Amino acid sequence: MKRLLVLSASLGLLAGTASAGDLTYTPVNPSFGGNPLNSAHLLGLANAQRQATASDANKGRSTGTGGTGTDTSRNNAALFVRQLEGRLLSALAGQVTEAIFGDTPQDSGDVTFGTTTVSFERTLETIRLVIIDNLDGTVTEIVVPQLVSGGT
């Protein structure tokens, strides 16, 4: 038994010897000089973390359906309506811009879209837009100075 103990102790001393070397730092992120092959992996991790964080934040919100969490069909429909409204309002803005600055610019006019009326008046110094929401009577006025070039 003593021999076994002495033999294992001597093997432990031999296994414990190691050589030391300089430690060098190698960055992982390719943005900081790391291996460019790591970029897809790091992007995947970041996207997974962002989606997990966003879904965790939505879990605590009540959707009005009697429980917590998200109602996917309702959220998709609301998102579609917001995007559609944005596109239609963008088209309306394009019509107003075309009427003011297009090939045949007008000095004044009205554009109506649903319950919203946009009136514009162009003078030598300014462009005046009046946006009226006919549903609640809200009036917004925007006055933009015109660019006057000093060319000959």
mmCIF file of C-alpha atoms in Angstrom:
data_model
loop_
_atom_site.group_PDB
_atom_site.id
_atom_site.type_symbol
_atom_site.label_atom_id
_atom_site.label_comp_id
_atom_site.label_asym_id
_atom_site.label_seq_id
_atom_site.Cartn_x
_atom_site.Cartn_y
_atom_site.Cartn_z
ATOM 1 C CA MET A 1 0.000 0.000 0.000
ATOM 2 C CA LYS A 2 2.900 2.317 0.714
ATOM 3 C CA ARG A 3 4.357 1.620 -2.702
ATOM 4 C CA LEU A 4 1.120 2.500 -4.385
ATOM 5 C CA LEU A 5 0.945 5.753 -2.473
ATOM 6 C CA VAL A 6 4.538 6.688 -3.314
ATOM 7 C CA LEU A 7 4.054 5.791 -6.982
ATOM 8 C CA SER A 8 0.901 7.879 -7.311
ATOM 9 C CA ALA A 9 2.569 10.816 -5.579
ATOM 10 C CA SER A 10 5.515 10.717 -7.943
ATOM 11 C CA LEU A 11 3.224 10.499 -10.977
ATOM 12 C CA GLY A 12 1.331 13.484 -9.671
ATOM 13 C CA LEU A 13 4.510 15.520 -9.485
ATOM 14 C CA LEU A 14 5.470 14.584 -13.021
ATOM 15 C CA ALA A 15 2.026 15.446 -14.361
ATOM 16 C CA GLY A 16 2.045 18.784 -12.522
ATOM 17 C CA THR A 17 4.997 20.201 -14.388
ATOM 18 C CA ALA A 18 3.974 22.529 -17.186
ATOM 19 C CA SER A 19 5.602 25.187 -19.238
ATOM 20 C CA ALA A 20 4.321 28.748 -19.207
ATOM 21 C CA GLY A 21 4.077 31.069 -22.180
ATOM 22 C CA ASP A 22 2.919 34.569 -22.979
ATOM 23 C CA LEU A 23 -0.815 35.182 -23.013
ATOM 24 C CA THR A 24 -2.054 36.932 -26.133
ATOM 25 C CA TYR A 25 -5.511 38.392 -26.614
ATOM 26 C CA THR A 26 -7.268 37.580 -29.874
ATOM 27 C CA PRO A 27 -10.565 39.412 -30.438
ATOM 28 C CA VAL A 28 -13.604 37.390 -31.479
ATOM 29 C CA ASN A 29 -15.654 40.167 -33.078
ATOM 30 C CA PRO A 30 -14.527 40.915 -36.659
ATOM 31 C CA SER A 31 -15.321 44.595 -36.112
ATOM 32 C CA PHE A 32 -12.417 44.710 -33.670
ATOM 33 C CA GLY A 33 -9.927 42.654 -35.658
ATOM 34 C CA GLY A 34 -11.300 39.176 -35.018
ATOM 35 C CA ASN A 35 -11.829 36.386 -37.493
ATOM 36 C CA PRO A 36 -14.247 37.501 -40.253
ATOM 37 C CA LEU A 37 -15.781 34.018 -40.287
ATOM 38 C CA ASN A 38 -17.298 34.775 -36.860
ATOM 39 C CA SER A 39 -19.575 37.536 -38.198
ATOM 40 C CA ALA A 40 -22.519 35.322 -39.227
ATOM 41 C CA HIS A 41 -22.483 33.520 -35.879
ATOM 42 C CA LEU A 42 -22.320 36.773 -33.888
ATOM 43 C CA LEU A 43 -25.122 38.309 -35.979
ATOM 44 C CA GLY A 44 -27.287 35.250 -35.376
ATOM 45 C CA LEU A 45 -26.703 35.509 -31.629
ATOM 46 C CA ALA A 46 -27.555 39.212 -31.630
ATOM 47 C CA ASN A 47 -30.781 38.655 -33.595
ATOM 48 C CA ALA A 48 -31.835 35.824 -31.296
ATOM 49 C CA GLN A 49 -31.198 37.989 -28.261
ATOM 50 C CA ARG A 50 -33.136 40.918 -29.743
ATOM 51 C CA GLN A 51 -36.136 38.715 -30.598
ATOM 52 C CA ALA A 52 -36.103 37.122 -27.150
ATOM 53 C CA THR A 53 -35.982 40.542 -25.497
ATOM 54 C CA ALA A 54 -38.821 41.883 -27.660
ATOM 55 C CA SER A 55 -41.032 38.859 -27.012
ATOM 56 C CA ASP A 56 -40.327 39.044 -23.262
ATOM 57 C CA ALA A 57 -41.380 42.687 -23.227
ATOM 58 C CA ASN A 58 -44.657 41.867 -25.006
ATOM 59 C CA LYS A 59 -45.567 39.055 -22.592
ATOM 60 C CA GLY A 60 -46.421 41.489 -19.817
ATOM 61 C CA ARG A 61 -48.816 43.559 -21.919
ATOM 62 C CA SER A 62 -52.528 42.921 -21.931
ATOM 63 C CA THR A 63 -54.125 42.813 -25.375
ATOM 64 C CA GLY A 64 -57.661 43.291 -24.161
ATOM 65 C CA THR A 65 -58.563 39.674 -24.925
ATOM 66 C CA GLY A 66 -58.863 38.741 -21.267
ATOM 67 C CA GLY A 67 -55.337 37.436 -20.814
ATOM 68 C CA THR A 68 -51.756 38.469 -21.068
ATOM 69 C CA GLY A 69 -49.460 37.983 -23.999
ATOM 70 C CA THR A 70 -49.970 38.850 -27.627
ATOM 71 C CA ASP A 71 -52.777 38.053 -30.019
ATOM 72 C CA THR A 72 -50.826 37.489 -33.231
ATOM 73 C CA SER A 73 -53.708 37.915 -35.667
ATOM 74 C CA ARG A 74 -54.764 41.180 -34.025
ATOM 75 C CA ASN A 75 -51.197 42.492 -34.010
ATOM 76 C CA ASN A 76 -50.691 41.529 -37.661
ATOM 77 C CA ALA A 77 -53.945 43.223 -38.656
ATOM 78 C CA ALA A 78 -53.052 46.375 -36.714
ATOM 79 C CA LEU A 79 -49.592 46.411 -38.270
ATOM 80 C CA PHE A 80 -51.104 46.024 -41.746
ATOM 81 C CA VAL A 81 -53.550 48.894 -41.116
ATOM 82 C CA ARG A 82 -50.748 51.183 -39.857
ATOM 83 C CA GLN A 83 -48.569 50.369 -42.861
ATOM 84 C CA LEU A 84 -51.456 50.867 -45.278
ATOM 85 C CA GLU A 85 -52.353 54.206 -43.697
ATOM 86 C CA GLY A 86 -48.710 55.253 -43.956
ATOM 87 C CA ARG A 87 -48.566 54.340 -47.644
ATOM 88 C CA LEU A 88 -51.820 56.155 -48.412
ATOM 89 C CA LEU A 89 -50.730 59.264 -46.529
ATOM 90 C CA SER A 90 -47.426 59.115 -48.389
ATOM 91 C CA ALA A 91 -49.353 59.007 -51.691
ATOM 92 C CA LEU A 92 -51.375 62.034 -50.527
ATOM 93 C CA ALA A 93 -48.179 63.893 -49.691
ATOM 94 C CA GLY A 94 -46.873 63.000 -53.155
ATOM 95 C CA GLN A 95 -50.010 64.468 -54.771
ATOM 96 C CA VAL A 96 -49.654 67.708 -52.814
ATOM 97 C CA THR A 97 -45.951 67.922 -53.660
ATOM 98 C CA GLU A 98 -46.683 67.290 -57.342
ATOM 99 C CA ALA A 99 -49.383 69.996 -57.345
ATOM 100 C CA ILE A 100 -46.986 72.520 -55.797
ATOM 101 C CA PHE A 101 -43.681 71.642 -57.485
ATOM 102 C CA GLY A 102 -44.595 69.397 -60.442
ATOM 103 C CA ASP A 103 -44.413 70.003 -64.181
ATOM 104 C CA THR A 104 -47.443 72.307 -64.013
ATOM 105 C CA PRO A 105 -47.185 73.892 -60.538
ATOM 106 C CA GLN A 106 -50.333 75.449 -59.127
ATOM 107 C CA ASP A 107 -50.521 78.535 -56.937
ATOM 108 C CA SER A 108 -53.267 77.084 -54.733
ATOM 109 C CA GLY A 109 -55.452 74.058 -54.390
ATOM 110 C CA ASP A 110 -57.131 71.493 -52.175
ATOM 111 C CA VAL A 111 -56.542 67.772 -51.847
ATOM 112 C CA THR A 112 -59.063 65.714 -49.878
ATOM 113 C CA PHE A 113 -58.330 62.282 -48.486
ATOM 114 C CA GLY A 114 -61.046 60.688 -46.358
ATOM 115 C CA THR A 115 -61.755 63.122 -43.546
ATOM 116 C CA THR A 116 -58.561 65.112 -44.138
ATOM 117 C CA THR A 117 -58.315 68.147 -46.390
ATOM 118 C CA VAL A 118 -54.971 69.678 -47.340
ATOM 119 C CA SER A 119 -55.123 73.211 -48.727
ATOM 120 C CA PHE A 120 -52.038 74.878 -50.119
ATOM 121 C CA GLU A 121 -51.201 78.380 -51.257
ATOM 122 C CA ARG A 122 -47.956 79.311 -52.955
ATOM 123 C CA THR A 123 -46.653 82.868 -52.980
ATOM 124 C CA LEU A 124 -43.312 84.279 -54.064
ATOM 125 C CA GLU A 125 -41.884 84.002 -50.536
ATOM 126 C CA THR A 126 -43.661 81.057 -48.885
ATOM 127 C CA ILE A 127 -45.692 77.911 -49.323
ATOM 128 C CA ARG A 128 -48.559 77.686 -46.830
ATOM 129 C CA LEU A 129 -50.188 74.344 -46.093
ATOM 130 C CA VAL A 130 -53.336 74.016 -43.985
ATOM 131 C CA ILE A 131 -54.277 70.484 -42.940
ATOM 132 C CA ILE A 132 -57.817 70.121 -41.609
ATOM 133 C CA ASP A 133 -59.167 66.975 -39.981
ATOM 134 C CA ASN A 134 -62.891 67.314 -40.711
ATOM 135 C CA LEU A 135 -63.718 64.626 -38.146
ATOM 136 C CA ASP A 136 -62.579 66.520 -35.043
ATOM 137 C CA GLY A 137 -61.818 69.965 -36.507
ATOM 138 C CA THR A 138 -58.089 69.863 -35.842
ATOM 139 C CA VAL A 139 -56.204 72.406 -37.970
ATOM 140 C CA THR A 140 -52.468 72.256 -38.614
ATOM 141 C CA GLU A 141 -50.701 75.034 -40.500
ATOM 142 C CA ILE A 142 -47.256 74.698 -42.044
ATOM 143 C CA VAL A 143 -45.451 77.650 -43.617
ATOM 144 C CA VAL A 144 -42.287 76.883 -45.599
ATOM 145 C CA PRO A 145 -40.089 79.618 -47.079
ATOM 146 C CA GLN A 146 -39.448 79.263 -50.801
ATOM 147 C CA LEU A 147 -35.948 79.051 -52.142
ATOM 148 C CA VAL A 148 -35.183 82.197 -54.064
ATOM 149 C CA SER A 149 -32.154 81.903 -56.288
ATOM 150 C CA GLY A 150 -30.106 85.010 -56.996
ATOM 151 C CA GLY A 151 -29.099 83.835 -60.485
ATOM 152 C CA THR A 152 -29.073 86.167 -63.477
#
